[in-house]
Backbone as CSV, one residue per row, in Angstrom:
resi,resn,N_x,N_y,N_z,CA_x,CA_y,CA_z,C_x,C_y,C_z
1,MET,-37.579,-5.616,-43.011,-36.326,-5.458,-42.665,-35.413,-4.772,-43.659
2,ILE,-35.775,-5.120,-45.118,-34.923,-4.497,-46.041,-35.253,-2.985,-46.092
3,LEU,-36.474,-2.592,-45.931,-36.704,-1.093,-45.761,-35.975,-0.449,-44.601
4,LEU,-35.779,-1.053,-43.596,-35.246,-0.585,-42.363,-33.607,-0.382,-42.760
5,ARG,-33.177,-1.463,-43.328,-31.668,-1.410,-43.767,-31.425,-0.259,-44.545
6,ALA,-32.362,-0.192,-45.545,-32.129,0.979,-46.559,-32.282,2.301,-45.856
7,ALA,-33.148,2.319,-44.950,-33.241,3.691,-44.225,-32.101,3.857,-43.372
8,ALA,-31.528,2.943,-42.833,-30.289,3.153,-42.032,-29.075,3.566,-42.911
9,LEU,-29.066,2.990,-44.138,-27.982,3.244,-45.030,-28.145,4.795,-45.461
10,LEU,-29.249,5.158,-45.741,-29.630,6.520,-46.045,-29.208,7.453,-45.003
11,ARG,-29.588,7.102,-43.697,-29.215,8.008,-42.533,-27.724,8.111,-42.327
12,ARG,-26.916,6.980,-42.569,-25.650,7.010,-42.421,-24.966,7.920,-43.541
13,GLY,-25.412,7.798,-44.730,-24.992,8.726,-45.760,-25.225,10.150,-45.451
14,ALA,-26.423,10.516,-44.931,-26.767,11.953,-44.563,-25.966,12.251,-43.441
15,ALA,-25.583,11.478,-42.443,-24.793,11.817,-41.318,-23.313,12.137,-41.684
16,GLY,-22.929,11.331,-42.835,-21.561,11.550,-43.226,-21.469,12.916,-43.931
17,LEU,-22.511,13.316,-44.743,-22.428,14.597,-45.278,-22.565,15.739,-44.129
18,ALA,-23.467,15.508,-43.168,-23.509,16.397,-42.135,-22.277,16.587,-41.317
19,ALA,-21.398,15.514,-41.195,-20.129,15.642,-40.519,-19.251,16.413,-41.315
20,LEU,-19.264,16.394,-42.617,-18.321,17.192,-43.413,-18.714,18.711,-43.321
21,MET,-20.123,18.858,-43.219,-20.553,20.220,-43.120,-20.143,20.884,-41.724
22,ALA,-20.235,20.038,-40.657,-19.787,20.399,-39.399,-18.370,20.756,-39.458
23,TRP,-17.550,19.950,-40.140,-16.134,20.162,-40.184,-15.785,21.516,-40.912
24,ALA,-16.509,21.893,-41.933,-16.446,23.093,-42.602,-16.854,24.271,-41.627
25,ALA,-17.939,24.027,-40.763,-18.394,24.991,-39.814,-17.404,25.268,-38.836
26,GLY,-16.587,24.282,-38.417,-15.594,24.409,-37.348,-14.400,25.318,-37.956
27,TRP,-13.970,24.912,-39.073,-12.813,25.717,-39.627,-13.490,27.301,-40.012
28,ASN,-14.699,27.258,-40.320,-15.309,28.637,-40.443,-14.977,29.573,-39.193
29,TYR,-15.313,28.837,-38.062,-15.062,29.553,-36.805,-13.606,29.922,-36.568
30,VAL,-12.639,29.038,-36.967,-11.299,29.381,-36.720,-10.957,30.606,-37.526
31,LEU,-11.386,30.657,-38.770,-11.100,31.694,-39.701,-11.770,33.023,-39.120
32,CYS,-12.929,32.853,-38.511,-13.720,34.098,-37.880,-12.808,34.481,-36.845
33,ALA,-12.278,33.670,-35.980,-11.470,34.166,-34.867,-10.182,34.752,-35.343
34,LEU,-9.473,34.215,-36.419,-8.309,34.880,-36.910,-8.681,36.253,-37.618
35,PHE,-9.758,36.300,-38.195,-10.125,37.568,-38.836,-10.310,38.705,-37.773
36,VAL,-11.043,38.315,-36.689,-11.280,39.254,-35.644,-10.113,39.697,-34.961
37,THR,-9.161,38.724,-34.697,-7.775,38.976,-34.067,-7.033,39.993,-35.010
38,ALA,-6.946,39.637,-36.275,-6.208,40.444,-37.207,-6.740,41.883,-37.304
39,ASP,-8.007,41.945,-37.199,-8.517,43.326,-37.255,-8.322,44.113,-35.977
40,ILE,-8.364,43.481,-34.850,-8.005,44.166,-33.538,-6.618,44.585,-33.555
41,LEU,-5.801,43.764,-33.996,-4.250,43.966,-34.048,-3.977,45.053,-35.037
42,GLY,-4.641,45.081,-36.148,-4.383,46.135,-37.205,-4.927,47.396,-36.697
43,ARG,-6.006,47.421,-36.131,-6.661,48.671,-35.736,-5.849,49.257,-34.541
44,ASN,-5.306,48.595,-33.621,-4.578,48.998,-32.485,-3.176,49.367,-32.652
45,LEU,-2.395,48.539,-33.606,-1.050,48.643,-33.853,-0.791,49.364,-35.190
46,LEU,-1.570,49.187,-36.169,-1.298,49.844,-37.442,-2.319,50.991,-37.841
47,GLY,-3.295,51.068,-37.066,-4.310,52.111,-37.388,-5.257,51.843,-38.626
48,VAL,-5.210,50.517,-39.006,-6.059,50.165,-40.141,-7.100,49.100,-39.656
49,SER,-8.200,49.113,-40.561,-9.269,48.115,-40.102,-10.098,47.763,-41.387
50,SER,-10.687,46.593,-41.337,-11.440,46.112,-42.518,-12.740,46.952,-42.763
51,ALA,-13.215,47.563,-41.626,-14.383,48.345,-41.661,-15.650,47.469,-41.771
52,ALA,-15.571,46.330,-41.843,-16.766,45.474,-42.041,-16.679,44.107,-41.152
53,THR,-15.925,44.169,-39.980,-15.711,43.042,-39.138,-17.028,42.494,-38.652
54,VAL,-17.772,43.391,-38.177,-19.062,43.089,-37.454,-20.020,42.287,-38.591
55,GLU,-20.127,42.831,-39.703,-21.150,42.234,-40.742,-20.489,40.917,-41.118
56,VAL,-19.199,40.793,-41.523,-18.718,39.622,-42.089,-18.776,38.463,-40.948
57,THR,-18.279,38.821,-39.754,-18.214,37.784,-38.734,-19.625,37.384,-38.343
58,GLY,-20.548,38.230,-38.348,-22.093,37.901,-38.244,-22.488,36.889,-39.033
59,TYR,-22.178,36.964,-40.379,-22.506,36.075,-41.506,-21.856,34.773,-41.208
60,MET,-20.555,34.819,-40.707,-19.810,33.602,-40.378,-20.304,32.810,-39.389
61,LEU,-20.681,33.396,-38.374,-21.338,32.845,-37.134,-22.672,32.200,-37.385
62,ALA,-23.493,32.984,-38.140,-24.797,32.403,-38.503,-24.707,31.151,-39.497
63,CYS,-23.817,31.234,-40.449,-23.586,30.117,-41.330,-23.076,28.895,-40.630
64,GLY,-22.000,29.099,-39.716,-21.460,28.074,-38.881,-22.469,27.366,-38.173
65,ILE,-23.270,28.137,-37.535,-24.362,27.533,-36.579,-25.336,26.532,-37.397
66,ALA,-25.653,27.154,-38.666,-26.671,26.335,-39.551,-26.108,25.212,-40.055
67,TRP,-24.722,25.230,-40.346,-24.230,24.127,-41.043,-23.751,23.056,-40.014
68,ALA,-23.715,23.251,-38.761,-23.492,22.298,-37.673,-24.765,21.646,-37.191
69,LEU,-26.021,22.087,-37.551,-27.093,21.716,-36.865,-27.469,20.254,-37.237
70,ALA,-27.220,19.830,-38.488,-27.539,18.430,-38.823,-26.470,17.390,-38.184
71,HIS,-25.286,17.676,-38.067,-24.218,16.842,-37.471,-24.596,16.637,-35.947
72,THR,-24.965,17.929,-35.328,-25.417,17.853,-33.904,-26.579,16.934,-33.588
73,LEU,-27.585,16.972,-34.545,-28.781,16.101,-34.453,-28.260,14.613,-34.654
74,ALA,-27.488,14.375,-35.639,-27.155,13.011,-36.042,-26.292,12.353,-34.720
75,CYS,-25.496,13.221,-34.023,-24.754,12.683,-32.787,-25.595,12.818,-31.591
76,ARG,-26.829,13.225,-31.602,-27.613,13.281,-30.433,-27.047,14.262,-29.440
77,ALA,-26.399,15.378,-29.898,-25.808,16.313,-29.023,-26.522,17.578,-28.656
78,HIS,-27.760,17.686,-29.226,-28.561,18.944,-28.810,-29.019,18.810,-27.250
79,ILE,-29.055,19.889,-26.681,-29.526,19.977,-25.309,-31.025,19.477,-25.074
80,ARG,-31.228,18.494,-24.228,-32.453,17.912,-23.948,-32.759,17.946,-22.597
81,VAL,-34.114,18.098,-22.171,-34.552,18.022,-20.834,-35.278,16.563,-20.701
82,ASP,-34.494,15.587,-20.124,-35.017,14.233,-20.264,-35.036,13.743,-18.821
83,VAL,-35.430,14.495,-17.785,-35.339,13.942,-16.342,-36.519,12.912,-16.462
84,LEU,-37.592,13.248,-17.002,-38.842,12.362,-16.853,-38.771,11.133,-17.922
85,VAL,-38.513,11.476,-19.153,-38.704,10.606,-20.279,-37.709,9.274,-20.094
86,ASN,-36.545,9.405,-19.390,-35.683,8.471,-19.346,-36.154,7.457,-18.359
87,ARG,-37.065,7.802,-17.427,-37.522,6.844,-16.354,-38.803,6.193,-16.837
88,LEU,-39.254,6.471,-17.997,-40.374,5.735,-18.530,-39.941,4.441,-19.004
89,PRO,-40.901,3.412,-19.100,-40.693,2.117,-19.748,-40.513,2.322,-21.337
90,LEU,-39.780,1.446,-21.891,-39.337,1.506,-23.317,-40.587,1.659,-24.157
91,SER,-41.741,1.019,-23.804,-42.904,1.003,-24.611,-43.599,2.381,-24.685
92,LEU,-43.386,3.212,-23.861,-43.741,4.717,-23.752,-42.718,5.633,-24.248
93,ARG,-41.401,5.300,-23.938,-40.331,6.155,-24.121,-40.084,6.191,-25.784
94,ALA,-40.213,5.064,-26.429,-39.883,5.104,-27.838,-40.846,6.005,-28.663
95,PRO,-42.227,5.945,-28.363,-43.138,6.796,-29.088,-43.025,8.234,-28.755
96,LEU,-42.473,8.524,-27.545,-42.194,9.958,-27.109,-41.175,10.417,-27.810
97,HIS,-40.063,9.617,-28.104,-38.805,10.088,-28.927,-39.281,10.408,-30.228
98,LEU,-40.207,9.646,-30.787,-40.611,9.854,-32.167,-41.513,11.053,-32.342
99,LEU,-42.269,11.352,-31.319,-43.142,12.550,-31.219,-42.182,13.713,-31.153
100,ALA,-41.156,13.667,-30.319,-40.317,14.840,-30.198,-39.539,15.120,-31.640
101,LEU,-39.118,14.031,-32.181,-38.506,14.124,-33.520,-39.415,14.851,-34.631
102,LEU,-40.553,14.443,-34.518,-41.655,14.789,-35.383,-41.868,16.286,-35.297
103,LEU,-41.879,16.784,-34.070,-42.026,18.206,-33.753,-40.793,18.973,-34.194
104,LEU,-39.606,18.423,-33.964,-38.397,19.048,-34.375,-38.338,19.184,-35.976
105,ALA,-38.806,18.060,-36.447,-38.786,18.092,-38.040,-39.855,19.196,-38.587
106,GLY,-40.792,19.440,-37.871,-41.850,20.450,-38.412,-41.140,21.799,-38.166
107,PHE,-40.448,21.978,-37.105,-39.780,23.270,-36.836,-38.735,23.443,-37.877
108,ALA,-37.918,22.431,-38.116,-36.714,22.393,-39.004,-37.174,22.858,-40.507
109,ALA,-38.347,22.216,-40.848,-39.027,22.400,-42.111,-39.343,23.859,-42.365
110,PHE,-39.946,24.382,-41.208,-40.377,25.793,-41.227,-39.290,26.762,-41.283
111,ILE,-38.201,26.585,-40.545,-37.162,27.474,-40.680,-36.256,27.405,-42.055
112,ALA,-36.387,26.187,-42.576,-35.755,25.914,-43.924,-36.462,26.800,-44.928
113,TRP,-37.861,26.651,-44.883,-38.796,27.313,-45.850,-38.504,28.882,-45.618
114,ALA,-38.407,29.296,-44.340,-38.345,30.781,-44.130,-36.965,31.193,-44.719
115,GLY,-35.867,30.431,-44.469,-34.649,30.879,-45.068,-34.685,31.016,-46.551
116,TRP,-35.425,29.939,-47.190,-35.453,29.955,-48.652,-36.162,31.196,-49.163
117,MET,-37.229,31.584,-48.423,-38.065,32.641,-48.788,-37.236,34.056,-48.715
118,LEU,-36.482,34.099,-47.513,-35.697,35.254,-47.307,-34.675,35.451,-48.544
119,TRP,-33.953,34.234,-48.875,-33.132,34.207,-50.008,-33.688,34.627,-51.217
120,ASP,-34.877,34.218,-51.563,-35.603,34.368,-52.835,-35.905,35.869,-52.798
121,GLU,-36.440,36.537,-51.727,-36.670,37.976,-51.637,-35.325,38.861,-51.898
122,SER,-34.276,38.360,-51.265,-33.037,39.116,-51.542,-32.609,39.132,-52.990
123,ALA,-32.821,37.850,-53.628,-32.413,37.712,-54.954,-33.370,38.556,-55.861
124,LEU,-34.514,38.632,-55.631,-35.552,39.438,-56.322,-35.231,40.907,-56.261
125,PHE,-34.809,41.365,-55.147,-34.471,42.896,-55.044,-33.046,43.223,-55.185
126,ASP,-32.214,42.231,-55.344,-30.901,42.332,-55.648,-30.431,43.118,-54.279
127,ALA,-30.763,42.667,-52.994,-30.375,43.246,-51.789,-28.919,43.189,-51.475
128,HIS,-28.358,44.218,-50.909,-26.959,44.287,-50.413,-26.957,44.784,-49.000
129,ASP,-25.928,44.415,-48.364,-25.799,44.923,-46.900,-25.338,46.379,-46.805
130,ASN,-25.283,46.916,-45.658,-24.931,48.389,-45.494,-23.578,48.568,-45.171
131,SER,-22.716,47.440,-45.359,-21.339,47.678,-44.901,-20.550,48.307,-46.135
132,ALA,-19.268,48.496,-45.855,-18.402,49.118,-46.885,-18.244,48.109,-48.016
133,LEU,-18.368,46.844,-47.765,-18.161,45.707,-48.826,-19.369,45.604,-49.736
134,ARG,-20.551,46.183,-49.344,-21.748,45.971,-50.021,-22.046,44.493,-50.587
135,ILE,-21.972,43.634,-49.628,-22.068,42.207,-49.889,-23.427,41.821,-50.410
136,PRO,-23.622,41.100,-51.527,-25.134,40.722,-51.890,-25.510,39.743,-50.938
137,LEU,-26.678,39.992,-50.450,-27.176,39.245,-49.403,-27.575,37.825,-49.724
138,VAL,-27.688,37.523,-50.994,-28.133,36.180,-51.477,-26.697,35.228,-51.164
139,LEU,-25.553,35.817,-51.101,-24.434,35.002,-50.794,-24.401,34.310,-49.309
140,PRO,-24.420,35.100,-48.211,-24.494,34.675,-46.860,-25.908,33.829,-46.613
141,GLN,-27.004,34.474,-47.094,-28.191,33.862,-46.994,-28.368,32.596,-47.495
142,GLY,-27.698,32.390,-48.786,-27.699,31.143,-49.425,-26.936,30.101,-48.779
143,ILE,-25.781,30.441,-48.170,-24.991,29.432,-47.448,-25.702,29.214,-46.228
144,TRP,-26.335,30.118,-45.439,-27.062,29.812,-44.321,-28.276,28.939,-44.594
145,THR,-29.006,29.093,-45.625,-30.169,28.333,-46.006,-29.745,26.923,-46.330
146,VAL,-28.732,26.701,-46.914,-28.204,25.273,-47.271,-28.079,24.562,-45.922
147,GLY,-27.537,25.141,-44.835,-27.324,24.595,-43.632,-28.713,24.278,-42.953
148,LEU,-29.690,25.201,-43.162,-31.058,24.822,-42.659,-31.800,23.757,-43.308
149,ILE,-31.624,23.752,-44.686,-32.112,22.594,-45.445,-31.578,21.211,-45.079
150,ALA,-30.282,21.217,-44.948,-29.588,19.977,-44.464,-30.036,19.484,-43.130
151,PHE,-30.348,20.471,-42.260,-30.899,20.138,-40.784,-32.320,19.532,-41.123
152,ALA,-33.281,20.143,-41.876,-34.540,19.527,-42.235,-34.474,18.260,-42.751
153,ALA,-33.429,18.067,-43.604,-33.195,16.736,-44.532,-32.838,15.810,-43.368
154,MET,-31.993,16.037,-42.517,-31.432,15.143,-41.507,-32.666,14.648,-40.504
155,CYS,-33.496,15.641,-40.174,-34.742,15.297,-39.398,-35.673,14.315,-40.197
156,GLY,-35.803,14.642,-41.488,-36.583,13.656,-42.234,-35.957,12.190,-42.483
157,VAL,-34.854,12.134,-42.620,-34.119,10.763,-42.604,-34.218,9.967,-41.371
158,LEU,-33.844,10.769,-40.245,-34.161,10.181,-38.956,-35.596,9.651,-38.714
159,LEU,-36.440,10.645,-39.001,-37.850,10.223,-38.804,-38.283,9.026,-39.557
160,LEU,-37.768,8.887,-40.873,-38.136,7.764,-41.642,-37.699,6.496,-41.074
161,GLU,-36.338,6.446,-40.498,-35.873,5.170,-39.998,-36.436,4.853,-38.620
162,SER,-36.925,5.930,-37.936,-37.558,5.745,-36.482,-38.898,5.316,-36.629
163,LEU,-39.662,5.856,-37.656,-41.066,5.314,-37.789,-40.989,3.851,-38.227
164,LEU,-40.068,3.430,-39.148,-40.013,2.092,-39.646,-39.674,1.097,-38.419
165,ALA,-38.704,1.682,-37.579,-38.287,0.836,-36.430,-39.343,0.558,-35.592
166,LEU,-40.270,1.634,-35.307,-41.425,1.406,-34.421,-42.467,0.468,-35.054
167,LEU,-42.720,0.669,-36.345,-43.709,-0.005,-36.915,-43.311,-1.627,-37.072
168,LEU,-42.024,-1.867,-37.159,-41.562,-3.188,-37.382,-41.248,-3.934,-35.988
169,GLY,-41.639,-3.111,-34.886,-41.465,-3.653,-33.575,-40.030,-3.777,-33.004
170,GLU,-39.356,-2.674,-33.397,-37.862,-2.555,-32.752,-37.698,-1.223,-31.982
171,PRO,-38.526,-1.186,-30.918,-38.321,0.070,-30.146,-37.010,0.303,-29.506
172,ARG,-36.282,-0.619,-29.224,-34.794,-0.529,-28.653,-33.991,0.185,-29.851
173,ARG,-34.132,-0.118,-31.086,-33.357,0.537,-31.988,-33.785,1.962,-32.102
174,LEU,-35.083,2.296,-32.008,-35.530,3.707,-31.944,-34.942,4.414,-30.890
175,ASP,-34.859,3.757,-29.597,-34.453,4.468,-28.387,-32.944,4.668,-28.526
176,ALA,-32.230,3.631,-29.226,-30.667,4.028,-29.498,-30.592,5.042,-30.366
177,LEU,-31.384,5.186,-31.337,-31.223,6.276,-32.420,-31.639,7.639,-32.037
178,LEU,-32.680,7.795,-31.121,-33.039,9.034,-30.741,-32.901,9.352,-29.169
179,GLY,-32.633,8.471,-28.333,-32.610,8.651,-26.903,-31.285,9.540,-26.651
180,SER,-31.335,9.953,-25.392,-30.214,10.906,-24.877,-28.991,9.979,-24.840
181,ARG,-27.930,10.781,-24.982,-26.600,10.163,-24.850,-26.351,9.771,-23.456
182,SER,-25.771,8.524,-23.359,-25.694,7.905,-22.009,-24.192,8.242,-21.604
183,LEU,-23.951,8.099,-20.202,-22.457,8.302,-19.721,-21.464,7.564,-20.529
184,GLN,-21.939,6.175,-20.975,-21.120,5.469,-21.769,-20.590,6.058,-23.032
185,ASP,-21.678,6.681,-23.717,-21.485,7.376,-25.029,-20.649,8.451,-24.870
186,GLU,-20.696,9.197,-23.910,-19.829,10.361,-23.568,-18.340,9.965,-23.180
187,THR,-18.194,8.752,-22.499,-17.047,8.316,-22.134,-16.205,7.854,-23.350
188,GLU,-17.000,7.054,-24.220,-16.323,6.586,-25.563,-15.939,7.692,-26.435
189,GLU,-16.735,8.705,-26.441,-16.362,9.958,-27.281,-15.048,10.532,-26.791
190,ALA,-15.097,10.591,-25.427,-13.761,11.364,-24.741,-12.519,10.477,-25.070
191,LEU,-12.669,9.144,-24.868,-11.539,8.344,-25.249,-11.099,8.291,-26.671
192,GLN,-12.029,8.518,-27.504,-11.688,8.619,-29.112,-10.914,9.982,-29.184
193,ALA,-11.507,10.829,-28.440,-10.636,12.370,-28.665,-9.319,12.209,-28.088
194,VAL,-9.069,11.525,-26.963,-7.769,11.390,-26.470,-6.836,10.458,-27.501
195,ALA,-7.515,9.438,-28.093,-6.570,8.643,-28.852,-6.320,9.443,-30.110
196,MET,-7.284,10.195,-30.636,-6.903,11.123,-31.787,-5.802,12.037,-31.532
197,ALA,-5.870,12.726,-30.407,-4.865,13.692,-29.927,-3.443,12.971,-29.862
198,LYS,-3.503,11.749,-29.335,-2.092,11.055,-29.187,-1.518,10.711,-30.614
199,ASP,-2.554,10.355,-31.383,-2.125,10.132,-32.796,-1.511,11.215,-33.592
200,GLY,-2.241,12.380,-33.174,-1.599,13.600,-33.834,-0.327,14.020,-33.294
201,ARG,-0.091,13.661,-32.097,1.422,14.094,-31.632,2.272,13.130,-31.973
202,GLY,1.844,11.845,-32.297,2.843,10.799,-32.529,3.283,10.936,-34.123
């Protein structure tokens, strides 16, 4: 049980870091929208343009997605096809959740490795983009790769706790950790959002 508690503490720490990354990703999208809006207004009203809107916003979108992946996983918010698995008994459902996470962790490790290799190649050849800004590709690719590595790490942390839960005979804990979000989960989140909005207005 000590190992399981330690794994849970590690997972909560990773989830907290993932939440901060998701917060940064959200503000990144706000800045992206402001940048596009300013560029459109400047081009139509003043006849000026950044000349690199497509390139910069493309990097911002890619990095924002990567930085939000770990938090999305921690919140069990990824889209899932669970018509069949939720109807299975817990004794079958729990191992299937673990198998699904294992496959996801393998995919996450692969894309994190691929992102690192891409960054390493850009650093080796001092690659720059073709825009007027000539941005060194190691900058956006590095930020993007950090998000992918965080996603792979979150998969690993969840995998550790889930495996321990299964081995220690706690399939319900595994199911709560990896199972699809219930209607009650969605309702509680909506109520929390409403309460936060009220607090903000107050």
